[in-house]
PDB file of C-alpha atoms in Angstrom:
ATOM      1  CA  MET V   1     -15.118  25.648  -6.642  1.00  0.00           C
ATOM      2  CA  VAL V   2     -14.873  22.814  -4.121  1.00  0.00           C
ATOM      3  CA  ARG V   3     -16.526  22.733  -0.725  1.00  0.00           C
ATOM      4  CA  CYS V   4     -15.046  21.549   2.582  1.00  0.00           C
ATOM      5  CA  ASN V   5     -17.176  18.729   4.029  1.00  0.00           C
ATOM      6  CA  ILE V   6     -16.298  19.759   7.538  1.00  0.00           C
ATOM      7  CA  CYS V   7     -17.160  23.451   7.648  1.00  0.00           C
ATOM      8  CA  SER V   8     -18.688  24.132   4.167  1.00  0.00           C
ATOM      9  CA  ALA V   9     -16.035  26.671   3.172  1.00  0.00           C
ATOM     10  CA  GLU V  10     -15.693  27.093  -0.572  1.00  0.00           C
ATOM     11  CA  LEU V  11     -12.220  26.973  -2.052  1.00  0.00           C
ATOM     12  CA  ILE V  12     -10.958  27.542  -5.578  1.00  0.00           C
ATOM     13  CA  SER V  13      -9.172  24.186  -6.184  1.00  0.00           C
ATOM     14  CA  LYS V  14      -8.618  20.669  -4.803  1.00  0.00           C
ATOM     15  CA  LYS V  15      -5.110  21.801  -3.748  1.00  0.00           C
ATOM     16  CA  ALA V  16      -6.581  24.765  -1.821  1.00  0.00           C
ATOM     17  CA  LEU V  17      -9.064  22.331  -0.158  1.00  0.00           C
ATOM     18  CA  GLU V  18      -6.191  20.029   0.914  1.00  0.00           C
ATOM     19  CA  ASP V  19      -4.246  22.962   2.379  1.00  0.00           C
ATOM     20  CA  HIS V  20      -7.446  24.225   4.121  1.00  0.00           C
ATOM     21  CA  ILE V  21      -8.158  20.881   5.742  1.00  0.00           C
ATOM     22  CA  ASP V  22      -4.543  20.627   6.892  1.00  0.00           C
ATOM     23  CA  LEU V  23      -4.252  24.137   8.264  1.00  0.00           C
ATOM     24  CA  VAL V  24      -7.765  24.870   9.572  1.00  0.00           C
ATOM     25  CA  HIS V  25      -8.917  21.409  10.675  1.00  0.00           C
ATOM     26  CA  ASN V  26      -5.492  19.981  11.540  1.00  0.00           C
ATOM     27  CA  ILE V  27      -6.105  16.842   9.380  1.00  0.00           C
ATOM     28  CA  THR V  28      -3.434  15.538   7.067  1.00  0.00           C
ATOM     29  CA  ILE V  29      -4.637  13.952   3.872  1.00  0.00           C
ATOM     30  CA  GLU V  30      -2.730  10.753   3.078  1.00  0.00           C
ATOM     31  CA  LYS V  31      -1.671  10.209  -0.519  1.00  0.00           C
ATOM     32  CA  ASP V  32      -0.459   6.942  -1.895  1.00  0.00           C
ATOM     33  CA  THR V  33       1.143   6.247  -5.272  1.00  0.00           C
ATOM     34  CA  ARG V  34       1.232   2.658  -6.498  1.00  0.00           C
ATOM     35  CA  THR V  35       2.733   1.073  -9.577  1.00  0.00           C
ATOM     36  CA  PHE V  36       1.425  -2.226 -10.999  1.00  0.00           C
ATOM     37  CA  ASP V  37       3.031  -4.565 -13.479  1.00  0.00           C
ATOM     38  CA  THR V  38      -0.182  -5.265 -15.270  1.00  0.00           C
ATOM     39  CA  PHE V  39      -3.686  -3.805 -15.432  1.00  0.00           C
ATOM     40  CA  GLU V  40      -5.026  -7.093 -14.066  1.00  0.00           C
ATOM     41  CA  ASP V  41      -2.853  -6.673 -10.963  1.00  0.00           C
ATOM     42  CA  PHE V  42      -4.286  -3.156 -10.558  1.00  0.00           C
ATOM     43  CA  LYS V  43      -7.875  -4.395 -10.957  1.00  0.00           C
ATOM     44  CA  LEU V  44      -7.344  -7.134  -8.320  1.00  0.00           C
ATOM     45  CA  TRP V  45      -5.926  -4.527  -5.878  1.00  0.00           C
ATOM     46  CA  LYS V  46      -8.670  -2.049  -6.677  1.00  0.00           C
ATOM     47  CA  GLU V  47     -11.409  -4.555  -6.130  1.00  0.00           C
ATOM     48  CA  SER V  48      -9.870  -5.681  -2.832  1.00  0.00           C
ATOM     49  CA  ILE V  49      -9.345  -2.191  -1.400  1.00  0.00           C
ATOM     50  CA  GLU V  50     -12.778  -0.972  -2.514  1.00  0.00           C
ATOM     51  CA  LYS V  51     -14.422  -3.967  -0.794  1.00  0.00           C
ATOM     52  CA  ARG V  52     -12.370  -3.656   2.383  1.00  0.00           C
ATOM     53  CA  THR V  53     -12.804   0.095   2.755  1.00  0.00           C
ATOM     54  CA  SER V  54     -16.240   0.742   1.180  1.00  0.00           C
ATOM     55  CA  SER V  55     -14.587   3.164  -1.170  1.00  0.00           C
ATOM     56  CA  LEU V  56     -14.633   3.752  -4.924  1.00  0.00           C
ATOM     57  CA  TYR V  57     -11.654   4.548  -7.103  1.00  0.00           C
ATOM     58  CA  VAL V  58     -12.470   6.440 -10.301  1.00  0.00           C
ATOM     59  CA  LYS V  59     -10.538   7.606 -13.318  1.00  0.00           C
ATOM     60  CA  ASN V  60     -11.268  11.309 -13.795  1.00  0.00           C
ATOM     61  CA  THR V  61      -8.729  12.076 -16.542  1.00  0.00           C
ATOM     62  CA  GLY V  62      -7.477  10.428 -19.707  1.00  0.00           C
ATOM     63  CA  SER V  63      -4.467   8.096 -19.720  1.00  0.00           C
ATOM     64  CA  LYS V  64      -1.041   9.478 -20.599  1.00  0.00           C
ATOM     65  CA  SER V  65       1.910   7.883 -22.304  1.00  0.00           C
ATOM     66  CA  GLY V  66       4.821   7.164 -20.005  1.00  0.00           C
ATOM     67  CA  LYS V  67       8.436   7.930 -20.746  1.00  0.00           C
ATOM     68  CA  THR V  68       9.244   4.223 -21.144  1.00  0.00           C
ATOM     69  CA  GLY V  69       6.349   3.608 -23.566  1.00  0.00           C
ATOM     70  CA  GLY V  70       3.852   2.406 -20.948  1.00  0.00           C
ATOM     71  CA  LYS V  71       0.501   3.995 -20.107  1.00  0.00           C
ATOM     72  CA  ILE V  72      -0.112   6.059 -16.997  1.00  0.00           C
ATOM     73  CA  THR V  73      -3.627   6.253 -15.596  1.00  0.00           C
ATOM     74  CA  TYR V  74      -4.642   8.105 -12.480  1.00  0.00           C
ATOM     75  CA  PHE V  75      -7.484   6.939 -10.241  1.00  0.00           C
ATOM     76  CA  TYR V  76      -8.774   8.945  -7.229  1.00  0.00           C
ATOM     77  CA  CYS V  77     -10.582   7.754  -4.210  1.00  0.00           C
ATOM     78  CA  ARG V  78     -14.122   9.149  -4.081  1.00  0.00           C
ATOM     79  CA  ARG V  79     -14.707   8.378  -0.397  1.00  0.00           C
ATOM     80  CA  ASN V  80     -15.100  11.567   1.587  1.00  0.00           C
ATOM     81  CA  GLY V  81     -15.332  10.058   5.045  1.00  0.00           C
ATOM     82  CA  TYR V  82     -19.021  10.759   5.601  1.00  0.00           C
ATOM     83  CA  TYR V  83     -21.872   8.235   5.528  1.00  0.00           C
ATOM     84  CA  ASN V  84     -25.111   9.454   4.074  1.00  0.00           C
ATOM     85  CA  ALA V  85     -28.022   7.236   5.122  1.00  0.00           C
ATOM     86  CA  LYS V  86     -30.688   6.859   2.461  1.00  0.00           C
ATOM     87  CA  GLY V  87     -34.095   5.339   2.600  1.00  0.00           C
ATOM     88  CA  GLU V  88     -37.344   5.875   4.466  1.00  0.00           C
ATOM     89  CA  LYS V  89     -37.758   5.488   8.163  1.00  0.00           C
ATOM     90  CA  LYS V  90     -40.806   3.466   9.075  1.00  0.00           C
TER      91      LYS V  90
END
């Protein structure tokens, strides 16, 4: 189960959550697929985008072999759009 951060509705899958956010809240989730020549190129892009957007890209599945012999690895953005302040007010 996944929960909507906007209205707390519980949905059965990530795809169902994406559809819910689009249909109920009229928010389109942007998806972006990128290909890099080297893992070093990817790491440089990842560090830059994480720093610029205060986000974190994580790998949540194993890597797969590509049709041309390369390796395919999927990373997902963990930013949900909400800021949670932490600490004590004094």
